[in-house]
Amino acid sequence: MSERTQTDSQQLLRRLRDTMAEEQKGQARLDKITHLIADSMSAEVCSIYLFRDNETLELCATEGLKAEAVHQTRLRIGEGLVGRVARSKKVINTENAPSSKGFRFMPETGEEIFSSFAGVPIQRLGETLGVLVTQSKQLRKFSSEEIYALEVVAMVLAEMTELGAFVGDETGLTALHQQSVLFRGTSGQEGAAKGSVWLHEPRVVVTNLVSDDPKEEKIRLQNAVDLLRQGVDEIVDKIADGDKEQTEILKAFRMFANSRGWLRRMEADIDQGLSAEAAVEKEQSAARARMSQVADSYMRERLHDLDDLSNRLLRILTGQGTDTGAEIPKDPILIARNIGPAELLDYGRKLKAVVLEEGSVGSHAAIVARALSIPLVINAANITTEALNGDPILVDGTQGIVHLRPDDNVANAFSEKIAMEAENQARYTALREEPAKTTDGKIIDLRMNAGLMADLPSLTSSGANGVGLFRTELQFLIRNQMPKRSELKNLYSRVLEAAKGKEIVFRTLDIGSDKVLSYMPNINEANPALGWRAIRIALDRPSIMRMQIEALIRASNGRNLSIMFPLISQDSEFYKAKELVDRVLSGEKRLGHNIPNELKVGAMLETPSLAYAPEDFFTAVDFLSVGGNDLKQFFFAADRENELVRRKYDTLSSSFLTYLKFVINRCKELKTPISFCGEDAGRPIEAVCLCAIGFSSLSMRPASIGPVKHLLRRVNLEELSNIMNSEIASGSSSVRTAVEKYIKSI
Ligand code: PEP
Ligand code: MG
């Protein structure tokens, strides 16, 4: 192989482009490509290996190796040099392949006579599709120019060819973007949905990958970069007087947009024969590949910035905006890398489901999806590159599984699942007006959790007795500036209006930890869940809570009002917060406003310490509500947002239940009404166990009321309680197995 010049590369790319434009399709085309590359690179061998499935690579075309090996030779990811390139997404360049670490001899290919080996990953937007290999007999290492040229060719190959078409002899030739793909993500909100893909930000389609005039392409790139920088400057200036934190982030973004290194790399790609768009995509793809391997969150953020800037640049170069003019399909299922809560609310209830590449269970988008009862799957890696607008898609929010372009078998099985859910739903609807009465005659008060006006219709449809937890922070989270008192007052009064006399328990602002307001200074805390959050912020900066209480009192306008404070860890916090309420109340009276007919003030028990507060506290509060999500994370010292630990600890463990029983007993003794409003209240098995240990009021997501009521109406709480007690007494660490056995038996 000789030293390559830039014109060699340009010529090769043009020949490749011409081959693509020819009539020839399928295998013949791929064979021609390997021939062209080998010829142009003066290498004896050029082979293309493509992924058959997530684990296996298949030799799909070769010039120089034995033709019989094509579609026969297969390697697992990580196996042999080819498998190692695929796994590491990095180049392997060695002069003596047979003596290299990881080499695997494949006799059917006849490759033993070739000594030098260079393999580069074939990638499309960070996703590895296969490996491009050149080999030669001569004992030599390929130069960096040669490797670079191979990478450029691999990129063009990934973009130009429907590579999926060449894999799997017996499975037929299905093209990329036509195969069915399964994504395993994380459940963000339960439920199953069937519909068509609607991309939140459709991917920019680059059609001209190869250029004839590098000079002209560099001018186009430079002009586009200038426009991009101008755009970023405008954003920075617009918020220059605003939030300092946000300005800092955007300044870092601008610095990146001005990076010489980035521009230089793209110009070098153009010199190899790529168009300006293809050069941007090549660097974007490299950044995405790096992103998937970087653990450091700061570095990942920077790579994200580059990804974002690349998208903007591509839109400038191609003139493609985010609005492609495409019509939103019937039963749309939204696909996005990530989405803000306000944007998601804009789509409203017309979405059947949401699938995100990123996101977290506690993210704002997840909160909104839950409020709207839309099935949500998060962490579905690569779905935005794979999905096209209008593709059929099935979402299983309960399992966190997504089937894109499903085959008939999957689609049929899924339809059965949806039908079963609909059947269950009908059963729950029939129970709507029935009480949640157990077989031993205990009636449980089932309420729903809410936070948005959009939740209120569920009050009727779910049959909830009221709202046991109204998360007022949602209104603050979905805005980009602090809401005004008058806005809040209007909203709260609409909420009270819609409740038609049913009780709504408004929880005062619970921010901090995972709930960060973009317009409040973001303080850097090592342990935000244990940090400055919830009532702690409210007491240190009382003006927001004061404004909120004023809005609530004015909204109540003489009606009953219930307020509760989040994360009370010790009695003094409750007393201080209550004092503030009393002061606001006197102020409102003085101003001549209508004060609530009855005002109840309660606290959330979310830290283990509160159970041991002095007796007076229990009589001073009008009610307590156990926030199981936070309580569990503090009880077990396991971050509720951390996938590595959050599932390790069971609500039905003997230790946690024993603690909860202690809380209930204290409340009984001191006559303090107590309820439970964490996520566990909405899980039928957990819910009946909570009732068996003494909770008689639960608040949960509206969609859970039906399933919880259905199970409650079948259990005998006394029997269940006896089973749980004897299990705990016998030294079991969890009552789950015994409870599940009992439920199966009823
Ligand atoms: C809880 O912690 O259980 C709770 C209901 O509050 P949130 O989930 O909003 O923190
Ligand atoms: Mg909480």
mmCIF file with all atom_site columns, N, CA and C in Angstrom, residues 202-244:
data_model
loop_
_atom_site.group_PDB
_atom_site.id
_atom_site.type_symbol
_atom_site.label_atom_id
_atom_site.label_alt_id
_atom_site.label_comp_id
_atom_site.label_asym_id
_atom_site.label_entity_id
_atom_site.label_seq_id
_atom_site.pdbx_PDB_ins_code
_atom_site.Cartn_x
_atom_site.Cartn_y
_atom_site.Cartn_z
_atom_site.occupancy
_atom_site.B_iso_or_equiv
_atom_site.pdbx_formal_charge
_atom_site.auth_seq_id
_atom_site.auth_comp_id
_atom_site.auth_asym_id
_atom_site.auth_atom_id
_atom_site.pdbx_PDB_model_num
ATOM 1   N N  . PRO A 1 202 ? -36.608 15.756 14.242 1.00 0.00 ? 202 PRO A N  1
ATOM 2   C CA . PRO A 1 202 ? -36.181 14.800 13.227 1.00 0.00 ? 202 PRO A CA 1
ATOM 3   C C  . PRO A 1 202 ? -34.715 14.989 12.870 1.00 0.00 ? 202 PRO A C  1
ATOM 4   N N  . ARG A 1 203 ? -34.088 13.863 12.603 1.00 0.00 ? 203 ARG A N  1
ATOM 5   C CA . ARG A 1 203 ? -32.672 13.892 12.285 1.00 0.00 ? 203 ARG A CA 1
ATOM 6   C C  . ARG A 1 203 ? -32.474 14.570 10.940 1.00 0.00 ? 203 ARG A C  1
ATOM 7   N N  . VAL A 1 204 ? -31.361 15.303 10.814 1.00 0.00 ? 204 VAL A N  1
ATOM 8   C CA . VAL A 1 204 ? -31.082 15.979 9.553  1.00 0.00 ? 204 VAL A CA 1
ATOM 9   C C  . VAL A 1 204 ? -30.611 14.930 8.557  1.00 0.00 ? 204 VAL A C  1
ATOM 10  N N  . VAL A 1 205 ? -31.195 14.938 7.390  1.00 0.00 ? 205 VAL A N  1
ATOM 11  C CA . VAL A 1 205 ? -30.801 13.939 6.390  1.00 0.00 ? 205 VAL A CA 1
ATOM 12  C C  . VAL A 1 205 ? -29.771 14.556 5.450  1.00 0.00 ? 205 VAL A C  1
ATOM 13  N N  . VAL A 1 206 ? -28.599 13.939 5.411  1.00 0.00 ? 206 VAL A N  1
ATOM 14  C CA . VAL A 1 206 ? -27.547 14.450 4.538  1.00 0.00 ? 206 VAL A CA 1
ATOM 15  C C  . VAL A 1 206 ? -27.509 13.569 3.299  1.00 0.00 ? 206 VAL A C  1
ATOM 16  N N  . THR A 1 207 ? -27.691 14.185 2.155  1.00 0.00 ? 207 THR A N  1
ATOM 17  C CA . THR A 1 207 ? -27.719 13.370 0.937  1.00 0.00 ? 207 THR A CA 1
ATOM 18  C C  . THR A 1 207 ? -26.429 13.524 0.126  1.00 0.00 ? 207 THR A C  1
ATOM 19  N N  . ASN A 1 208 ? -25.854 14.728 0.135  1.00 0.00 ? 208 ASN A N  1
ATOM 20  C CA . ASN A 1 208 ? -24.610 14.892 -0.630 1.00 0.00 ? 208 ASN A CA 1
ATOM 21  C C  . ASN A 1 208 ? -23.412 14.685 0.284  1.00 0.00 ? 208 ASN A C  1
ATOM 22  N N  . LEU A 1 209 ? -22.836 13.509 0.215  1.00 0.00 ? 209 LEU A N  1
ATOM 23  C CA . LEU A 1 209 ? -21.743 13.181 1.139  1.00 0.00 ? 209 LEU A CA 1
ATOM 24  C C  . LEU A 1 209 ? -20.379 13.500 0.558  1.00 0.00 ? 209 LEU A C  1
ATOM 25  N N  . VAL A 1 210 ? -20.279 13.412 -0.745 1.00 0.00 ? 210 VAL A N  1
ATOM 26  C CA . VAL A 1 210 ? -18.975 13.555 -1.397 1.00 0.00 ? 210 VAL A CA 1
ATOM 27  C C  . VAL A 1 210 ? -18.975 14.851 -2.191 1.00 0.00 ? 210 VAL A C  1
ATOM 28  N N  . SER A 1 211 ? -17.841 15.548 -2.183 1.00 0.00 ? 211 SER A N  1
ATOM 29  C CA . SER A 1 211 ? -17.822 16.808 -2.930 1.00 0.00 ? 211 SER A CA 1
ATOM 30  C C  . SER A 1 211 ? -16.738 16.780 -4.005 1.00 0.00 ? 211 SER A C  1
ATOM 31  N N  . ASP A 1 212 ? -16.951 17.589 -5.013 1.00 0.00 ? 212 ASP A N  1
ATOM 32  C CA . ASP A 1 212 ? -15.942 17.690 -6.071 1.00 0.00 ? 212 ASP A CA 1
ATOM 33  C C  . ASP A 1 212 ? -15.047 18.883 -5.829 1.00 0.00 ? 212 ASP A C  1
ATOM 34  N N  . ASP A 1 213 ? -15.440 19.760 -4.945 1.00 0.00 ? 213 ASP A N  1
ATOM 35  C CA . ASP A 1 213 ? -14.722 21.018 -4.801 1.00 0.00 ? 213 ASP A CA 1
ATOM 36  C C  . ASP A 1 213 ? -14.466 21.355 -3.322 1.00 0.00 ? 213 ASP A C  1
ATOM 37  N N  . PRO A 1 214 ? -13.372 20.834 -2.780 1.00 0.00 ? 214 PRO A N  1
ATOM 38  C CA . PRO A 1 214 ? -13.092 21.054 -1.356 1.00 0.00 ? 214 PRO A CA 1
ATOM 39  C C  . PRO A 1 214 ? -13.036 22.535 -0.975 1.00 0.00 ? 214 PRO A C  1
ATOM 40  N N  . LYS A 1 215 ? -12.530 23.348 -1.888 1.00 0.00 ? 215 LYS A N  1
ATOM 41  C CA . LYS A 1 215 ? -12.414 24.781 -1.566 1.00 0.00 ? 215 LYS A CA 1
ATOM 42  C C  . LYS A 1 215 ? -13.791 25.370 -1.272 1.00 0.00 ? 215 LYS A C  1
ATOM 43  N N  . GLU A 1 216 ? -14.706 25.063 -2.177 1.00 0.00 ? 216 GLU A N  1
ATOM 44  C CA . GLU A 1 216 ? -16.068 25.563 -2.058 1.00 0.00 ? 216 GLU A CA 1
ATOM 45  C C  . GLU A 1 216 ? -16.724 25.022 -0.762 1.00 0.00 ? 216 GLU A C  1
ATOM 46  N N  . GLU A 1 217 ? -16.462 23.743 -0.468 1.00 0.00 ? 217 GLU A N  1
ATOM 47  C CA . GLU A 1 217 ? -17.050 23.135 0.738  1.00 0.00 ? 217 GLU A CA 1
ATOM 48  C C  . GLU A 1 217 ? -16.538 23.815 1.996  1.00 0.00 ? 217 GLU A C  1
ATOM 49  N N  . LYS A 1 218 ? -15.230 24.178 1.977  1.00 0.00 ? 218 LYS A N  1
ATOM 50  C CA . LYS A 1 218 ? -14.674 24.827 3.167  1.00 0.00 ? 218 LYS A CA 1
ATOM 51  C C  . LYS A 1 218 ? -15.301 26.200 3.366  1.00 0.00 ? 218 LYS A C  1
ATOM 52  N N  . ILE A 1 219 ? -15.573 26.879 2.248  1.00 0.00 ? 219 ILE A N  1
ATOM 53  C CA . ILE A 1 219 ? -16.227 28.198 2.371  1.00 0.00 ? 219 ILE A CA 1
ATOM 54  C C  . ILE A 1 219 ? -17.630 28.006 2.956  1.00 0.00 ? 219 ILE A C  1
ATOM 55  N N  . ARG A 1 220 ? -18.350 26.993 2.447  1.00 0.00 ? 220 ARG A N  1
ATOM 56  C CA . ARG A 1 220 ? -19.701 26.722 2.975  1.00 0.00 ? 220 ARG A CA 1
ATOM 57  C C  . ARG A 1 220 ? -19.648 26.436 4.470  1.00 0.00 ? 220 ARG A C  1
ATOM 58  N N  . LEU A 1 221 ? -18.650 25.631 4.846  1.00 0.00 ? 221 LEU A N  1
ATOM 59  C CA . LEU A 1 221 ? -18.521 25.271 6.264  1.00 0.00 ? 221 LEU A CA 1
ATOM 60  C C  . LEU A 1 221 ? -18.227 26.513 7.102  1.00 0.00 ? 221 LEU A C  1
ATOM 61  N N  . GLN A 1 222 ? -17.259 27.311 6.612  1.00 0.00 ? 222 GLN A N  1
ATOM 62  C CA . GLN A 1 222 ? -16.884 28.513 7.369  1.00 0.00 ? 222 GLN A CA 1
ATOM 63  C C  . GLN A 1 222 ? -18.090 29.440 7.539  1.00 0.00 ? 222 GLN A C  1
ATOM 64  N N  . ASN A 1 223 ? -18.845 29.629 6.452  1.00 0.00 ? 223 ASN A N  1
ATOM 65  C CA . ASN A 1 223 ? -20.027 30.503 6.536  1.00 0.00 ? 223 ASN A CA 1
ATOM 66  C C  . ASN A 1 223 ? -21.042 29.965 7.537  1.00 0.00 ? 223 ASN A C  1
ATOM 67  N N  . ALA A 1 224 ? -21.224 28.652 7.496  1.00 0.00 ? 224 ALA A N  1
ATOM 68  C CA . ALA A 1 224 ? -22.194 28.046 8.421  1.00 0.00 ? 224 ALA A CA 1
ATOM 69  C C  . ALA A 1 224 ? -21.717 28.180 9.864  1.00 0.00 ? 224 ALA A C  1
ATOM 70  N N  . VAL A 1 225 ? -20.409 27.979 10.077 1.00 0.00 ? 225 VAL A N  1
ATOM 71  C CA . VAL A 1 225 ? -19.873 28.105 11.432 1.00 0.00 ? 225 VAL A CA 1
ATOM 72  C C  . VAL A 1 225 ? -20.039 29.548 11.918 1.00 0.00 ? 225 VAL A C  1
ATOM 73  N N  . ASP A 1 226 ? -19.811 30.524 11.005 1.00 0.00 ? 226 ASP A N  1
ATOM 74  C CA . ASP A 1 226 ? -20.001 31.939 11.394 1.00 0.00 ? 226 ASP A CA 1
ATOM 75  C C  . ASP A 1 226 ? -21.434 32.176 11.847 1.00 0.00 ? 226 ASP A C  1
ATOM 76  N N  . LEU A 1 227 ? -22.375 31.638 11.077 1.00 0.00 ? 227 LEU A N  1
ATOM 77  C CA . LEU A 1 227 ? -23.791 31.808 11.428 1.00 0.00 ? 227 LEU A CA 1
ATOM 78  C C  . LEU A 1 227 ? -24.108 31.140 12.772 1.00 0.00 ? 227 LEU A C  1
ATOM 79  N N  . LEU A 1 228 ? -23.519 29.968 12.953 1.00 0.00 ? 228 LEU A N  1
ATOM 80  C CA . LEU A 1 228 ? -23.742 29.237 14.206 1.00 0.00 ? 228 LEU A CA 1
ATOM 81  C C  . LEU A 1 228 ? -23.246 30.070 15.388 1.00 0.00 ? 228 LEU A C  1
ATOM 82  N N  . ARG A 1 229 ? -22.029 30.623 15.245 1.00 0.00 ? 229 ARG A N  1
ATOM 83  C CA . ARG A 1 229 ? -21.456 31.416 16.339 1.00 0.00 ? 229 ARG A CA 1
ATOM 84  C C  . ARG A 1 229 ? -22.310 32.643 16.620 1.00 0.00 ? 229 ARG A C  1
ATOM 85  N N  . GLN A 1 230 ? -22.750 33.269 15.538 1.00 0.00 ? 230 GLN A N  1
ATOM 86  C CA . GLN A 1 230 ? -23.614 34.444 15.684 1.00 0.00 ? 230 GLN A CA 1
ATOM 87  C C  . GLN A 1 230 ? -24.866 34.076 16.487 1.00 0.00 ? 230 GLN A C  1
ATOM 88  N N  . GLY A 1 231 ? -25.458 32.956 16.134 1.00 0.00 ? 231 GLY A N  1
ATOM 89  C CA . GLY A 1 231 ? -26.669 32.489 16.816 1.00 0.00 ? 231 GLY A CA 1
ATOM 90  C C  . GLY A 1 231 ? -26.420 32.248 18.291 1.00 0.00 ? 231 GLY A C  1
ATOM 91  N N  . VAL A 1 232 ? -25.292 31.597 18.595 1.00 0.00 ? 232 VAL A N  1
ATOM 92  C CA . VAL A 1 232 ? -24.977 31.306 19.997 1.00 0.00 ? 232 VAL A CA 1
ATOM 93  C C  . VAL A 1 232 ? -24.732 32.614 20.748 1.00 0.00 ? 232 VAL A C  1
ATOM 94  N N  . ASP A 1 233 ? -24.019 33.563 20.097 1.00 0.00 ? 233 ASP A N  1
ATOM 95  C CA . ASP A 1 233 ? -23.775 34.870 20.735 1.00 0.00 ? 233 ASP A CA 1
ATOM 96  C C  . ASP A 1 233 ? -25.085 35.548 21.096 1.00 0.00 ? 233 ASP A C  1
ATOM 97  N N  . GLU A 1 234 ? -26.030 35.465 20.157 1.00 0.00 ? 234 GLU A N  1
ATOM 98  C CA . GLU A 1 234 ? -27.322 36.120 20.413 1.00 0.00 ? 234 GLU A CA 1
ATOM 99  C C  . GLU A 1 234 ? -28.006 35.527 21.642 1.00 0.00 ? 234 GLU A C  1
ATOM 100 N N  . ILE A 1 235 ? -27.935 34.211 21.767 1.00 0.00 ? 235 ILE A N  1
ATOM 101 C CA . ILE A 1 235 ? -28.572 33.581 22.935 1.00 0.00 ? 235 ILE A CA 1
ATOM 102 C C  . ILE A 1 235 ? -27.877 34.056 24.209 1.00 0.00 ? 235 ILE A C  1
ATOM 103 N N  . VAL A 1 236 ? -26.532 34.095 24.170 1.00 0.00 ? 236 VAL A N  1
ATOM 104 C CA . VAL A 1 236 ? -25.789 34.508 25.381 1.00 0.00 ? 236 VAL A CA 1
ATOM 105 C C  . VAL A 1 236 ? -26.155 35.937 25.749 1.00 0.00 ? 236 VAL A C  1
ATOM 106 N N  . ASP A 1 237 ? -26.208 36.814 24.731 1.00 0.00 ? 237 ASP A N  1
ATOM 107 C CA . ASP A 1 237 ? -26.514 38.227 25.017 1.00 0.00 ? 237 ASP A CA 1
ATOM 108 C C  . ASP A 1 237 ? -27.905 38.384 25.610 1.00 0.00 ? 237 ASP A C  1
ATOM 109 N N  . LYS A 1 238 ? -28.836 37.609 25.062 1.00 0.00 ? 238 LYS A N  1
ATOM 110 C CA . LYS A 1 238 ? -30.228 37.724 25.494 1.00 0.00 ? 238 LYS A CA 1
ATOM 111 C C  . LYS A 1 238 ? -30.373 37.461 26.991 1.00 0.00 ? 238 LYS A C  1
ATOM 112 N N  . ILE A 1 239 ? -29.587 36.536 27.484 1.00 0.00 ? 239 ILE A N  1
ATOM 113 C CA . ILE A 1 239 ? -29.757 36.229 28.901 1.00 0.00 ? 239 ILE A CA 1
ATOM 114 C C  . ILE A 1 239 ? -28.626 36.818 29.749 1.00 0.00 ? 239 ILE A C  1
ATOM 115 N N  . ALA A 1 240 ? -27.831 37.727 29.111 1.00 0.00 ? 240 ALA A N  1
ATOM 116 C CA . ALA A 1 240 ? -26.656 38.253 29.807 1.00 0.00 ? 240 ALA A CA 1
ATOM 117 C C  . ALA A 1 240 ? -27.000 38.842 31.171 1.00 0.00 ? 240 ALA A C  1
ATOM 118 N N  . ASP A 1 241 ? -28.159 39.520 31.276 1.00 0.00 ? 241 ASP A N  1
ATOM 119 C CA . ASP A 1 241 ? -28.500 40.132 32.564 1.00 0.00 ? 241 ASP A CA 1
ATOM 120 C C  . ASP A 1 241 ? -29.246 39.155 33.457 1.00 0.00 ? 241 ASP A C  1
ATOM 121 N N  . GLY A 1 242 ? -29.551 38.030 32.924 1.00 0.00 ? 242 GLY A N  1
ATOM 122 C CA . GLY A 1 242 ? -30.378 37.088 33.684 1.00 0.00 ? 242 GLY A CA 1
ATOM 123 C C  . GLY A 1 242 ? -29.561 36.188 34.579 1.00 0.00 ? 242 GLY A C  1
ATOM 124 N N  . ASP A 1 243 ? -29.970 34.973 34.632 1.00 0.00 ? 243 ASP A N  1
ATOM 125 C CA . ASP A 1 243 ? -29.370 33.982 35.504 1.00 0.00 ? 243 ASP A CA 1
ATOM 126 C C  . ASP A 1 243 ? -27.883 33.776 35.230 1.00 0.00 ? 243 ASP A C  1
ATOM 127 N N  . LYS A 1 244 ? -27.089 33.957 36.272 1.00 0.00 ? 244 LYS A N  1
ATOM 128 C CA . LYS A 1 244 ? -25.646 33.877 36.097 1.00 0.00 ? 244 LYS A CA 1
ATOM 129 C C  . LYS A 1 244 ? -25.214 32.467 35.692 1.00 0.00 ? 244 LYS A C  1
#
